[in-house]
PDB file of C-alpha atoms in Angstrom:
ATOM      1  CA  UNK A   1      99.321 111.194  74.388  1.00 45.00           C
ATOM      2  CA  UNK A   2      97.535 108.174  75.614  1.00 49.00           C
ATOM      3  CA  UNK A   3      94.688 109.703  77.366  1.00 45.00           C
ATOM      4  CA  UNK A   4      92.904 112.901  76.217  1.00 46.00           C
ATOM      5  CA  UNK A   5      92.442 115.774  79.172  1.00 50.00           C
ATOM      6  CA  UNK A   6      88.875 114.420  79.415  1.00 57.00           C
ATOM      7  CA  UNK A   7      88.983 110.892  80.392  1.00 75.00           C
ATOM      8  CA  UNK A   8      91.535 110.140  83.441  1.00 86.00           C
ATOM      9  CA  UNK A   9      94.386 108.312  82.855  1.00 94.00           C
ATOM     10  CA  UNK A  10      93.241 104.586  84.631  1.00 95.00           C
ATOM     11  CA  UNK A  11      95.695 100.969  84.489  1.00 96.00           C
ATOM     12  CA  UNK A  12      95.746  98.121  86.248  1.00 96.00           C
ATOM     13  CA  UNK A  13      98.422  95.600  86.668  1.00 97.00           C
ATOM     14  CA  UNK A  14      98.889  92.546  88.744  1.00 97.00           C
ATOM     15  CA  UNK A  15     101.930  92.105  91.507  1.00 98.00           C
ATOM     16  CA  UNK A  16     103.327  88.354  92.392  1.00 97.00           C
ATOM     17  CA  UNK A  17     104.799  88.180  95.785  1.00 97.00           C
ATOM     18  CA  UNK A  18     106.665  85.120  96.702  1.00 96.00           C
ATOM     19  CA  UNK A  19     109.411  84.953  99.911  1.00 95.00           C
ATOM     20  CA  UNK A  20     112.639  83.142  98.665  1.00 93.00           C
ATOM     21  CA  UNK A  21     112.886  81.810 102.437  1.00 91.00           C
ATOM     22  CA  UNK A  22     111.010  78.198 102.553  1.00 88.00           C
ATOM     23  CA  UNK A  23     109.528  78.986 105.852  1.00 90.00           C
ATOM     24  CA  UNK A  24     107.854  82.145 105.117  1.00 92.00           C
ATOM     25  CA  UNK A  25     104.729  81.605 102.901  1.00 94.00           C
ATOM     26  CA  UNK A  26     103.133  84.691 102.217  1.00 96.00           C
ATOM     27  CA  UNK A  27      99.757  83.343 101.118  1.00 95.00           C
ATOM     28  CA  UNK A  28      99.810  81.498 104.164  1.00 94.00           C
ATOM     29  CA  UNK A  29      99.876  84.726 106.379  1.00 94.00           C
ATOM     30  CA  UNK A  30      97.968  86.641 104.681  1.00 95.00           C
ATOM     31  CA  UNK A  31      95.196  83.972 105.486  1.00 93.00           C
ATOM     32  CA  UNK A  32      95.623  84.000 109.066  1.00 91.00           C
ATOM     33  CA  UNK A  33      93.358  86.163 110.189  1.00 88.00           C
ATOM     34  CA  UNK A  34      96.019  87.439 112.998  1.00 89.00           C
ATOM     35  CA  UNK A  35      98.518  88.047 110.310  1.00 92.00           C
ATOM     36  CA  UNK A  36      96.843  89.279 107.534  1.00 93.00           C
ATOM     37  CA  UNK A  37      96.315  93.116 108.959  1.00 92.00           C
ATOM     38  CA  UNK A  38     100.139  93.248 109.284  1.00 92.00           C
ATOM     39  CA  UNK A  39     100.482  92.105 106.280  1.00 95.00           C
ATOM     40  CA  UNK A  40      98.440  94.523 104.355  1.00 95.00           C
ATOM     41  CA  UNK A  41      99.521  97.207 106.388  1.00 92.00           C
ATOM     42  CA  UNK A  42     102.830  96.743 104.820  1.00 94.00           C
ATOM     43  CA  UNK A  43     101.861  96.663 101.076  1.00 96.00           C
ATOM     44  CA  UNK A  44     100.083  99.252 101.901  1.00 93.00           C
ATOM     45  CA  UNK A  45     103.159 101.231 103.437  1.00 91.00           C
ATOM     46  CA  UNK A  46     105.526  99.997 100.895  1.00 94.00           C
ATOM     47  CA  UNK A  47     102.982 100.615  98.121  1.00 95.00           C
ATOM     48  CA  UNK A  48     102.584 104.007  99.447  1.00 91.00           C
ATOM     49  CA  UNK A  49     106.512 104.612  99.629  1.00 90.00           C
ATOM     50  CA  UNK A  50     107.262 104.082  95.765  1.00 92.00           C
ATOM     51  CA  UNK A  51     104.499 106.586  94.358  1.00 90.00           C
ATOM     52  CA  UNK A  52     104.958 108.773  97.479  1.00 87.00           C
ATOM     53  CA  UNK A  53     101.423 108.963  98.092  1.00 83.00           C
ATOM     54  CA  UNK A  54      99.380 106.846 100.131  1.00 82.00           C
ATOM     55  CA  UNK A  55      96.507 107.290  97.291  1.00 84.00           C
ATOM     56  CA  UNK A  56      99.209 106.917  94.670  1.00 89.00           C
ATOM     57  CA  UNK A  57      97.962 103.396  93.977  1.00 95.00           C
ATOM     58  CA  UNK A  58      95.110 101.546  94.799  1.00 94.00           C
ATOM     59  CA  UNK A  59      94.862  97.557  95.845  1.00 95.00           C
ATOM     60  CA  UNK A  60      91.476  96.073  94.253  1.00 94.00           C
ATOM     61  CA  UNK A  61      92.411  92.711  95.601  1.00 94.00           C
ATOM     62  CA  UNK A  62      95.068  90.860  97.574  1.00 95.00           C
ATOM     63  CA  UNK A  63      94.570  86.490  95.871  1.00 94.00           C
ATOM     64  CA  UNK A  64      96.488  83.903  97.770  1.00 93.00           C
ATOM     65  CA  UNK A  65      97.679  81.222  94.747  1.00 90.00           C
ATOM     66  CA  UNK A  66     100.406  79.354  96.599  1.00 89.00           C
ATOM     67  CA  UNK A  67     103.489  80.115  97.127  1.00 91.00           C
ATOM     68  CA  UNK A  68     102.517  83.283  95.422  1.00 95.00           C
ATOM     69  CA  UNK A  69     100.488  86.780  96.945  1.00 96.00           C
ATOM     70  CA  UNK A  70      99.298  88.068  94.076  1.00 96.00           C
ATOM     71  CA  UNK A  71      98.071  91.765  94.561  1.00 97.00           C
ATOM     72  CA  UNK A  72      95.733  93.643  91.886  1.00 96.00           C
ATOM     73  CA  UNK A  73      97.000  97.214  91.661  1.00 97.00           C
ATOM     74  CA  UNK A  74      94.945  99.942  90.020  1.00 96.00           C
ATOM     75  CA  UNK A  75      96.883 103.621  89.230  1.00 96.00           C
ATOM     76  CA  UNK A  76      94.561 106.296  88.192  1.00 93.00           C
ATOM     77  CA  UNK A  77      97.351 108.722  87.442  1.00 93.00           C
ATOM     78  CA  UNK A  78     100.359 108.128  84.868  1.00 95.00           C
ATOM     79  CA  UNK A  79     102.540 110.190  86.944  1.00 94.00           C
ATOM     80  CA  UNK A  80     101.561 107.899  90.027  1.00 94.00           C
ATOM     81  CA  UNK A  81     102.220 104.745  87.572  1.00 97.00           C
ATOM     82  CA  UNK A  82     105.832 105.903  86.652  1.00 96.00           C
ATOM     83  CA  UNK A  83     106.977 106.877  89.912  1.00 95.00           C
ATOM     84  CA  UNK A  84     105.853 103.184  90.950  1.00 97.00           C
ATOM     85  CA  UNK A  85     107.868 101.859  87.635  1.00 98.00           C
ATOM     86  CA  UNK A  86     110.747 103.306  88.686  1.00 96.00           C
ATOM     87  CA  UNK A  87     110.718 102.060  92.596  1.00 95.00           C
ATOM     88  CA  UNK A  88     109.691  99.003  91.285  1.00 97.00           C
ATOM     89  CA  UNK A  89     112.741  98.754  88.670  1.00 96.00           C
ATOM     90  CA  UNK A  90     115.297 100.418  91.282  1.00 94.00           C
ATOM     91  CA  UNK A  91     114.621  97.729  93.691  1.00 94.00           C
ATOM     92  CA  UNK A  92     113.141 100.491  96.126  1.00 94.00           C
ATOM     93  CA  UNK A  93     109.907  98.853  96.395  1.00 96.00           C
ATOM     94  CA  UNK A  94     111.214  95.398  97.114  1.00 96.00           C
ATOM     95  CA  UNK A  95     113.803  96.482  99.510  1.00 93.00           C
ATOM     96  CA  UNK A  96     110.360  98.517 101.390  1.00 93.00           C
ATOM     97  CA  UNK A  97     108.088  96.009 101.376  1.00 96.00           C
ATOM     98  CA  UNK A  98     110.850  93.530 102.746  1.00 94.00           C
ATOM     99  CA  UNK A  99     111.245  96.239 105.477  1.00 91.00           C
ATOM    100  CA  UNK A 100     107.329  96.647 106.019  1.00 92.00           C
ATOM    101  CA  UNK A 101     107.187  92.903 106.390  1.00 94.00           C
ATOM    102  CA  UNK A 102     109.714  92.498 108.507  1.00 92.00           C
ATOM    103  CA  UNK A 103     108.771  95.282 111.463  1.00 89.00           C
ATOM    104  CA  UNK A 104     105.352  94.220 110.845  1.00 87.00           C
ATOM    105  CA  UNK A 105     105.102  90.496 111.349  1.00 89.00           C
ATOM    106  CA  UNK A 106     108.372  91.120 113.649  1.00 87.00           C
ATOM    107  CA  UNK A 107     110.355  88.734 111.825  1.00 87.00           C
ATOM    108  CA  UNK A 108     114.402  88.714 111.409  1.00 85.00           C
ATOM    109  CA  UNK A 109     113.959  89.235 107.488  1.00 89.00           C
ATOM    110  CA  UNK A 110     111.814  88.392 104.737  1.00 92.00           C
ATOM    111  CA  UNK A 111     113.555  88.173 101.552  1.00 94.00           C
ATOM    112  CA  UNK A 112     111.322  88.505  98.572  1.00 96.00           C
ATOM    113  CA  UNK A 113     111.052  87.864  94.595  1.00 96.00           C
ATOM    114  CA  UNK A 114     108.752  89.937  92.489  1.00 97.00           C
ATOM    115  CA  UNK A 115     106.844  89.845  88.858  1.00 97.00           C
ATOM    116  CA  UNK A 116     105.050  92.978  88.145  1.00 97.00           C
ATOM    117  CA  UNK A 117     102.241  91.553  84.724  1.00 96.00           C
ATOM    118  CA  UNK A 118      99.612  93.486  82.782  1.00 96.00           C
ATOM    119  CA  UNK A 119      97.232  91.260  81.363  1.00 91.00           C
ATOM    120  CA  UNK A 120      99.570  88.715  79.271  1.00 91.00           C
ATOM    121  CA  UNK A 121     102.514  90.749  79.596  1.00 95.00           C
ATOM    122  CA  UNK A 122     105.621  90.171  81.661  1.00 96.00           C
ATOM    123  CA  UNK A 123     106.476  93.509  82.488  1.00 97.00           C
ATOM    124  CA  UNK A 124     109.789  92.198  83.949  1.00 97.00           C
ATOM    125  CA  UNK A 125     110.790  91.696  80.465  1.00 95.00           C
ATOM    126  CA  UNK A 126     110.430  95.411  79.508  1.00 97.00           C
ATOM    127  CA  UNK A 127     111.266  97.758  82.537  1.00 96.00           C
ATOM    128  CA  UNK A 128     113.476 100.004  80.726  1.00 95.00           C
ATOM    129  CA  UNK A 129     110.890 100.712  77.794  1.00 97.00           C
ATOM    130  CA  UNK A 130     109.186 102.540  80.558  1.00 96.00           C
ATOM    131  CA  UNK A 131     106.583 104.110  78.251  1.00 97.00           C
ATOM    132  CA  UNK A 132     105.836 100.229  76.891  1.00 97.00           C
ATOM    133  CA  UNK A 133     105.224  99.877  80.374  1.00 98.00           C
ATOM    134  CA  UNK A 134     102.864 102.126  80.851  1.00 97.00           C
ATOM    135  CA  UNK A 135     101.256 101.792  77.660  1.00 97.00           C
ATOM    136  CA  UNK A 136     100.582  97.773  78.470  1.00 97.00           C
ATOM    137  CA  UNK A 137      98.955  98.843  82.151  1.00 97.00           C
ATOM    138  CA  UNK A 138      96.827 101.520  80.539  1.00 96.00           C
ATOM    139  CA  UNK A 139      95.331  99.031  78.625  1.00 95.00           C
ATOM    140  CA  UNK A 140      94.270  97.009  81.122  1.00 94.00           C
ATOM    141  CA  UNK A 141      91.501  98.500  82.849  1.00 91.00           C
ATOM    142  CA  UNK A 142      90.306  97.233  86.522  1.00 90.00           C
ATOM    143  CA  UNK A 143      87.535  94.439  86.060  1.00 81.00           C
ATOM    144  CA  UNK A 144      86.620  94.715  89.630  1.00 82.00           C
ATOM    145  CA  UNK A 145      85.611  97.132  92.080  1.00 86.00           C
ATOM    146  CA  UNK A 146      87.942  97.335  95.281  1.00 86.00           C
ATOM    147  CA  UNK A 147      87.433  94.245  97.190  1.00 87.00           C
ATOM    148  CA  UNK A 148      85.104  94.561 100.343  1.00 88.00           C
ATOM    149  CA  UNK A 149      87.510  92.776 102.960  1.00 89.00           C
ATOM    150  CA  UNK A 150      90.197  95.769 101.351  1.00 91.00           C
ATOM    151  CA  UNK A 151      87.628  98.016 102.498  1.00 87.00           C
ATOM    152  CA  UNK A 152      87.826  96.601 105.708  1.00 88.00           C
ATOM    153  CA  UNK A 153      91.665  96.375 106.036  1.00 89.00           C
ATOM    154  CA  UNK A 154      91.906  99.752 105.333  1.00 86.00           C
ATOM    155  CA  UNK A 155      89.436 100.944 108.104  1.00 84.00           C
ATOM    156  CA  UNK A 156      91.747  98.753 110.612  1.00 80.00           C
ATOM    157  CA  UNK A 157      94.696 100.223 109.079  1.00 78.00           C
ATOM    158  CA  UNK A 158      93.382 103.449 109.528  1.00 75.00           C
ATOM    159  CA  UNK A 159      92.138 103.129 113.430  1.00 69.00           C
ATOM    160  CA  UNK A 160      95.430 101.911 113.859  1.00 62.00           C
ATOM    161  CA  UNK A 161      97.154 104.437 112.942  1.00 58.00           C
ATOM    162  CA  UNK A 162      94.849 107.091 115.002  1.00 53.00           C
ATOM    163  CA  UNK A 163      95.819 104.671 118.029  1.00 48.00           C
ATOM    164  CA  UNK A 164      99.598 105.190 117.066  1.00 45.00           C
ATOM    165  CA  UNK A 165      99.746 108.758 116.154  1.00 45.00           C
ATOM    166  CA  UNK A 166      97.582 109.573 119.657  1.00 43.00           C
ATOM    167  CA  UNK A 167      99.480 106.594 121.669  1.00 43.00           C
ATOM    168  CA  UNK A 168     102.913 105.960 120.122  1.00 43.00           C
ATOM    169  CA  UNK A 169     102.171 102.509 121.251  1.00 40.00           C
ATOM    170  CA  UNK A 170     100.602 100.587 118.214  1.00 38.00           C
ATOM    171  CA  UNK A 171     100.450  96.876 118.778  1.00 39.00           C
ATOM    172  CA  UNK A 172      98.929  97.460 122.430  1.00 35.00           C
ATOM    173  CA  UNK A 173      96.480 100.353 121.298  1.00 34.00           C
ATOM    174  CA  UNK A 174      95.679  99.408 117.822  1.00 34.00           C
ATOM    175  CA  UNK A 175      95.136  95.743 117.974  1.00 34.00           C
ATOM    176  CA  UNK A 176      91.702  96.013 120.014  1.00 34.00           C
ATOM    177  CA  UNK A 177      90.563  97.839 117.142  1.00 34.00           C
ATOM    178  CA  UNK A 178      90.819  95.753 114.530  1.00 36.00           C
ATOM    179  CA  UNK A 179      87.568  93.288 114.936  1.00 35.00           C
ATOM    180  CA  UNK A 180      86.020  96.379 114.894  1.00 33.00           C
ATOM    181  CA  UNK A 181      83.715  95.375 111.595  1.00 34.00           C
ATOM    182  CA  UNK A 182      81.541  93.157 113.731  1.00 35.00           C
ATOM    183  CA  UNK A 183      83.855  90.327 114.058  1.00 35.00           C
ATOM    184  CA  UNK A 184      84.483  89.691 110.443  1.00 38.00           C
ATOM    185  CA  UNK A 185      87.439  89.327 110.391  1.00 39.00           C
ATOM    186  CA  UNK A 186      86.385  85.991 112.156  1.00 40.00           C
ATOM    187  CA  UNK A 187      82.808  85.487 111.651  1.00 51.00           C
ATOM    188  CA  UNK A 188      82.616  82.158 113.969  1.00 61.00           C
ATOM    189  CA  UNK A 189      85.718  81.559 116.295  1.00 80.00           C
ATOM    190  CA  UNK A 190      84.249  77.719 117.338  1.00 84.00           C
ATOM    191  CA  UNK A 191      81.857  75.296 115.823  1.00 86.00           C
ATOM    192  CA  UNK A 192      80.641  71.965 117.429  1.00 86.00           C
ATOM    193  CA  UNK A 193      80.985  68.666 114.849  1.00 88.00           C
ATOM    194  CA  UNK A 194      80.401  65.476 116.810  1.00 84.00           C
ATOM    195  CA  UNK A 195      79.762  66.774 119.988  1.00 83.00           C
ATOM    196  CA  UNK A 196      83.486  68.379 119.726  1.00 85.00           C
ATOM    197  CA  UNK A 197      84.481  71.655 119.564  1.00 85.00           C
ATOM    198  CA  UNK A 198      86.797  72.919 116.572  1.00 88.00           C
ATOM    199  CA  UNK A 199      88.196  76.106 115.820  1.00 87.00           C
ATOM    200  CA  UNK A 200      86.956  78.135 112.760  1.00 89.00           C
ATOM    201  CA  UNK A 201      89.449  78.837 110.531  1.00 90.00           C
ATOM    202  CA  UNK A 202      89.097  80.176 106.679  1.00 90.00           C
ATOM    203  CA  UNK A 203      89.966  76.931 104.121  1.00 92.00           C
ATOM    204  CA  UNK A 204      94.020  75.940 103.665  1.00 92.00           C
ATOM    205  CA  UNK A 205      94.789  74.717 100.602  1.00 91.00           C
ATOM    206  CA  UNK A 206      95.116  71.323 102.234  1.00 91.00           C
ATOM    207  CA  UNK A 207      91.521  71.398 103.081  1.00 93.00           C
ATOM    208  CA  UNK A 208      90.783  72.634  99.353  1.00 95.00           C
ATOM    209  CA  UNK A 209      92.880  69.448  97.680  1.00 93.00           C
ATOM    210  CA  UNK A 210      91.519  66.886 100.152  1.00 94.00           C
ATOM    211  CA  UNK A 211      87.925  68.012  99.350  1.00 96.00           C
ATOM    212  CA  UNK A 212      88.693  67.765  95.658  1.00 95.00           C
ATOM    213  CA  UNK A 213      90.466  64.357  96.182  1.00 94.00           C
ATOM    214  CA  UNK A 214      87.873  62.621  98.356  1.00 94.00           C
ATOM    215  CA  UNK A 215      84.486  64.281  97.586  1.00 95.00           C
ATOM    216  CA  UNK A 216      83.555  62.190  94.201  1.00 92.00           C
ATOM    217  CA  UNK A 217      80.618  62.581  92.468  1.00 93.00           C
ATOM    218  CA  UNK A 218      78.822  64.184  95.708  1.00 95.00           C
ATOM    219  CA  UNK A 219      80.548  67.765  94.969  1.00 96.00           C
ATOM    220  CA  UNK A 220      77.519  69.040  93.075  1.00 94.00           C
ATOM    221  CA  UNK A 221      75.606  68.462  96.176  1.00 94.00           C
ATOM    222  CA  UNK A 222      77.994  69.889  98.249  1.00 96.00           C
ATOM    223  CA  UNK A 223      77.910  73.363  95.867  1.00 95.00           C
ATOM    224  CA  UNK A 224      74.279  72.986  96.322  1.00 93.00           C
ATOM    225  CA  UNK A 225      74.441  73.295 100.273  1.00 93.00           C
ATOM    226  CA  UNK A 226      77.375  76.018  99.822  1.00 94.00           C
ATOM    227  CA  UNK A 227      75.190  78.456  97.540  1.00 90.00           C
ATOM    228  CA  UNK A 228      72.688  78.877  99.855  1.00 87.00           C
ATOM    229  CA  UNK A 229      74.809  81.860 101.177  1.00 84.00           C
ATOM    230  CA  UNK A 230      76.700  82.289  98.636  1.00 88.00           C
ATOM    231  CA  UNK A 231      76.096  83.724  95.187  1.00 83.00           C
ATOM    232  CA  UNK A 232      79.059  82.620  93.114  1.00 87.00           C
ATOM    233  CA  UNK A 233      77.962  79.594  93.396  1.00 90.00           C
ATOM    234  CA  UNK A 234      74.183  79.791  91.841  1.00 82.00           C
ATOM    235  CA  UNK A 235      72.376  76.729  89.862  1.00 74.00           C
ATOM    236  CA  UNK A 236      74.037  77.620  86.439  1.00 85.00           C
ATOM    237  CA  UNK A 237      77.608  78.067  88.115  1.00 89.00           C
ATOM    238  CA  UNK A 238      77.720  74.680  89.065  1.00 92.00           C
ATOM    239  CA  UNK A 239      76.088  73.064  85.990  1.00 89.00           C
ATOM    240  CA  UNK A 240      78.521  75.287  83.599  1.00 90.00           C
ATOM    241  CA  UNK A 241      81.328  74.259  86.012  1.00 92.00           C
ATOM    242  CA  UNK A 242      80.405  70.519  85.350  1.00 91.00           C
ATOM    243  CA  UNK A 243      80.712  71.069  81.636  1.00 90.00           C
ATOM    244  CA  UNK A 244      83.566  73.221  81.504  1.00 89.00           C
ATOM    245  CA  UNK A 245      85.923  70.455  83.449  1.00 91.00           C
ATOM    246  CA  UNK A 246      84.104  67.507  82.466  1.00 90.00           C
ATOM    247  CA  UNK A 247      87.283  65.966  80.290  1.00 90.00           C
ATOM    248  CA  UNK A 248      89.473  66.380  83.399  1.00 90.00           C
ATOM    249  CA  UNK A 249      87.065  64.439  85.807  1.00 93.00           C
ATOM    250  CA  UNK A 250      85.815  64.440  89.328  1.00 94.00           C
ATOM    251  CA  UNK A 251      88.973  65.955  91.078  1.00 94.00           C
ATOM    252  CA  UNK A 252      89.014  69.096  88.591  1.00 94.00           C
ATOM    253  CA  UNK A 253      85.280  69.891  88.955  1.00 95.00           C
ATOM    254  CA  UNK A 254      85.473  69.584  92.796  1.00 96.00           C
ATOM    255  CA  UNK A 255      88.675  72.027  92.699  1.00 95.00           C
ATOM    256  CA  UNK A 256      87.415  74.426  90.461  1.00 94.00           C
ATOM    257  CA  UNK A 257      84.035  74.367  92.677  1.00 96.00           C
ATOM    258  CA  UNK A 258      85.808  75.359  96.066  1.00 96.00           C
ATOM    259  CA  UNK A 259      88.093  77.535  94.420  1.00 94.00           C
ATOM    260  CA  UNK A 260      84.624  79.613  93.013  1.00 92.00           C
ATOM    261  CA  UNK A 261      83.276  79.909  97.020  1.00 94.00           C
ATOM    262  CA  UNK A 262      87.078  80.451  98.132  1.00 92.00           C
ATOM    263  CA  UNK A 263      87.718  83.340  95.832  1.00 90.00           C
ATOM    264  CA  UNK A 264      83.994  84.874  96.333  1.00 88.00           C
ATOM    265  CA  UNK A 265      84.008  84.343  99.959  1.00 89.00           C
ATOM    266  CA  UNK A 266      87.290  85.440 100.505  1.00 88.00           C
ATOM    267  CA  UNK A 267      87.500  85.060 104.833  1.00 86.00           C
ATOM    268  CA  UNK A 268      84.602  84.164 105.211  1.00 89.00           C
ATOM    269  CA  UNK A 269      85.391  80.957 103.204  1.00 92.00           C
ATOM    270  CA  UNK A 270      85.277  78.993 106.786  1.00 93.00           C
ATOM    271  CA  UNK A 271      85.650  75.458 107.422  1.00 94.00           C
ATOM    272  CA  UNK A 272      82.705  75.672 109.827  1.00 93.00           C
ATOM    273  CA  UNK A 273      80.778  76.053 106.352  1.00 94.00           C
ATOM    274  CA  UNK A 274      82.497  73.573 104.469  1.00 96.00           C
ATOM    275  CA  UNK A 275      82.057  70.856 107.202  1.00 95.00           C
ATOM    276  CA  UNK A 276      77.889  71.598 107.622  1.00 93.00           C
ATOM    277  CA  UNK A 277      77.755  71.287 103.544  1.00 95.00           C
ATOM    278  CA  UNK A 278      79.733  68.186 104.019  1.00 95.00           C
ATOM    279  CA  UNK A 279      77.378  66.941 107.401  1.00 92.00           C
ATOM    280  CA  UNK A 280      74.431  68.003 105.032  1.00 91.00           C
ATOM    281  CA  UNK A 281      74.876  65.085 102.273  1.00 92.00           C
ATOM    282  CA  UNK A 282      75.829  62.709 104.314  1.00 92.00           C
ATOM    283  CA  UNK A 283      79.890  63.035 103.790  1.00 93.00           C
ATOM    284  CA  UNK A 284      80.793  62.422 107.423  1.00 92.00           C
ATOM    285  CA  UNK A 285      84.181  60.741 106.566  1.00 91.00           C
ATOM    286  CA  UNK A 286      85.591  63.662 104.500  1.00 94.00           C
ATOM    287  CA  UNK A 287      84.347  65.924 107.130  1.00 94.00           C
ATOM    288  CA  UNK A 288      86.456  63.970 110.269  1.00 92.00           C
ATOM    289  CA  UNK A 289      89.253  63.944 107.009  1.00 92.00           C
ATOM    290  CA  UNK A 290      89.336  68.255 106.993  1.00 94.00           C
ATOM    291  CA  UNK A 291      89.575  67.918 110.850  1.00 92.00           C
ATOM    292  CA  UNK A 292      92.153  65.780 111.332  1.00 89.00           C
ATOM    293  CA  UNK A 293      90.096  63.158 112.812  1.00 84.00           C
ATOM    294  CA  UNK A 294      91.555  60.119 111.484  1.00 66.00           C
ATOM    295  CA  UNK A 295      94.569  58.819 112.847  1.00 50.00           C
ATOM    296  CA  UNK A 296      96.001  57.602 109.145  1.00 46.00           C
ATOM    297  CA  UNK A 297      96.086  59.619 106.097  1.00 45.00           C
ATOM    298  CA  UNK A 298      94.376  57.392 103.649  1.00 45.00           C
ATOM    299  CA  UNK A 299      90.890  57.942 103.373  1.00 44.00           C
ATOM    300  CA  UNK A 300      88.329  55.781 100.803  1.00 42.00           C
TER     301      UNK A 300
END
């Protein structure tokens, strides 16, 4: 037995989502703060459908590494793991979520591929040793507690389908609800920059390469403006950072410095923030750069 009758039987594994169709990209939803609910109420559904339980598995964490969404599962039953395995191997999952997907974001289809891993393994590679399987998720333990803007998800999923079950008429009746954590789920809708008004919006991967690209030297500065609100990003963070990427140069330390308030600050990683970091030390030209303020693309 892998577990004695003491301890609870607890894995983790990691599931990479990426839509074979060019013009869906699921990382890309899933940051949009209109689409992301939908979105997680169908992993959530689909999720739910292969263990037949809607506790069967938990999601710590939903990361958005383009073109993939990768979702952290955690199973704290073995019996809940295998019946996942199998829905997973059958196809049954990915045929679900593609269903969940589709009603939810009311699309025509969404056609997915799928890599279950555990730690360094490629679970793929081994779905018929089914007992490997479970042996290689077992031993990966969660390093994380579940995610706070989960937590959040889940209470909108959850009014929402009150709304429906009372109403039978979910988009109208459940979408009031779901701002319903004090706005978080868009903490700022405007700022002002230049006397203009912009629309808050979390940070696009375009706005993460450009900053890397055209920050320089000035993106310890900028970390230093950042981690005033933000803790991932404290005095020895940064200096460490500039160590630890110092052989692949400016570009690499300014990625890997975004990438640390991106994946802390999850929505809340706003460009609202990013642009009064930028205003802050004086980097007015990458700023107008993020907003789309200059009329051609290259920017000294």
């Amino acid at each position: 037995k892998m577990a004695g009758s003491s301890a609870p039987w607890i894995g983790s594994a990691y599931l990479f989502l990426q839509s074979t169709c060019k013009t869906i990209v699921l990382p890309s939803l899933y940051e949009s703060s209109q689409k992301k609910p939908s979105v997680f109420k169908a992993l959530k559904l689909a999720l739910a459908d292969s263990t037949g339980s809607v506790n069967g598995v938990d999601m710590l964490k939903v990361h958005c590494s383009h073109p993939h969404l990768i979702v952290q599962l955690k199973f704290c039953k073995q019996e809940n793991c295998r019946r996942f395995l199998q829905s997973y191997r059958e196809g049954a999952l990915q045929e679900s979520l593609q269903n969940h997907l589709q009603l939810s974001l009311a699309m025509t289809a969404v056609p997915l591929e799928m890599e279950l891993k555990a730690g360094n393994e490629h679970l793929d590679n081994m779905l018929k040793d089914e007992d490997r399987c479970l042996e290689c998720i077992y031993r990966e333990k969660p390093d994380r507690l579940r995610d706070e803007e989960i937590a959040e998800l889940e209470e909108c999923l959850k009014s929402l389908i009150v709304h429906h079950s009372t109403n039978n008429n979910m988009a109208v009746k459940g979408s009031p609800s779901l701002p319903s954590q004090g706005g978080s789920i868009s903490p700022q809708v405007t700022f002002i920059f230049q006397g203009q008004q912009f629309a808050n919006r979390t940070l696009t991967p375009d706005d993460h390469q450009k900053f890397a690209k055209l920050v320089s030297k000035k993106w310890k500065q900028v970390g230093r403006s950042l981690q005033k609100n933000c803790r991932a990003l404290r005095d020895p963070v940064i200096d460490n950072l500039a160590l630890e990427y110092d052989r692949e140069g400016l570009y690499e330390q300014a990625y890997q410095l975004l990438l640390r308030f991106i994946q802390s600050e999850g929505k809340k990683a706003t460009i609202a923030r990013l642009i009064a970091a930028l205003e802050e030390n004086g980097l007015i030209s990458l700023a107008e750069e993020l907003l789309g303020l200059h009329s051609n693309e290259d920017c000294s």
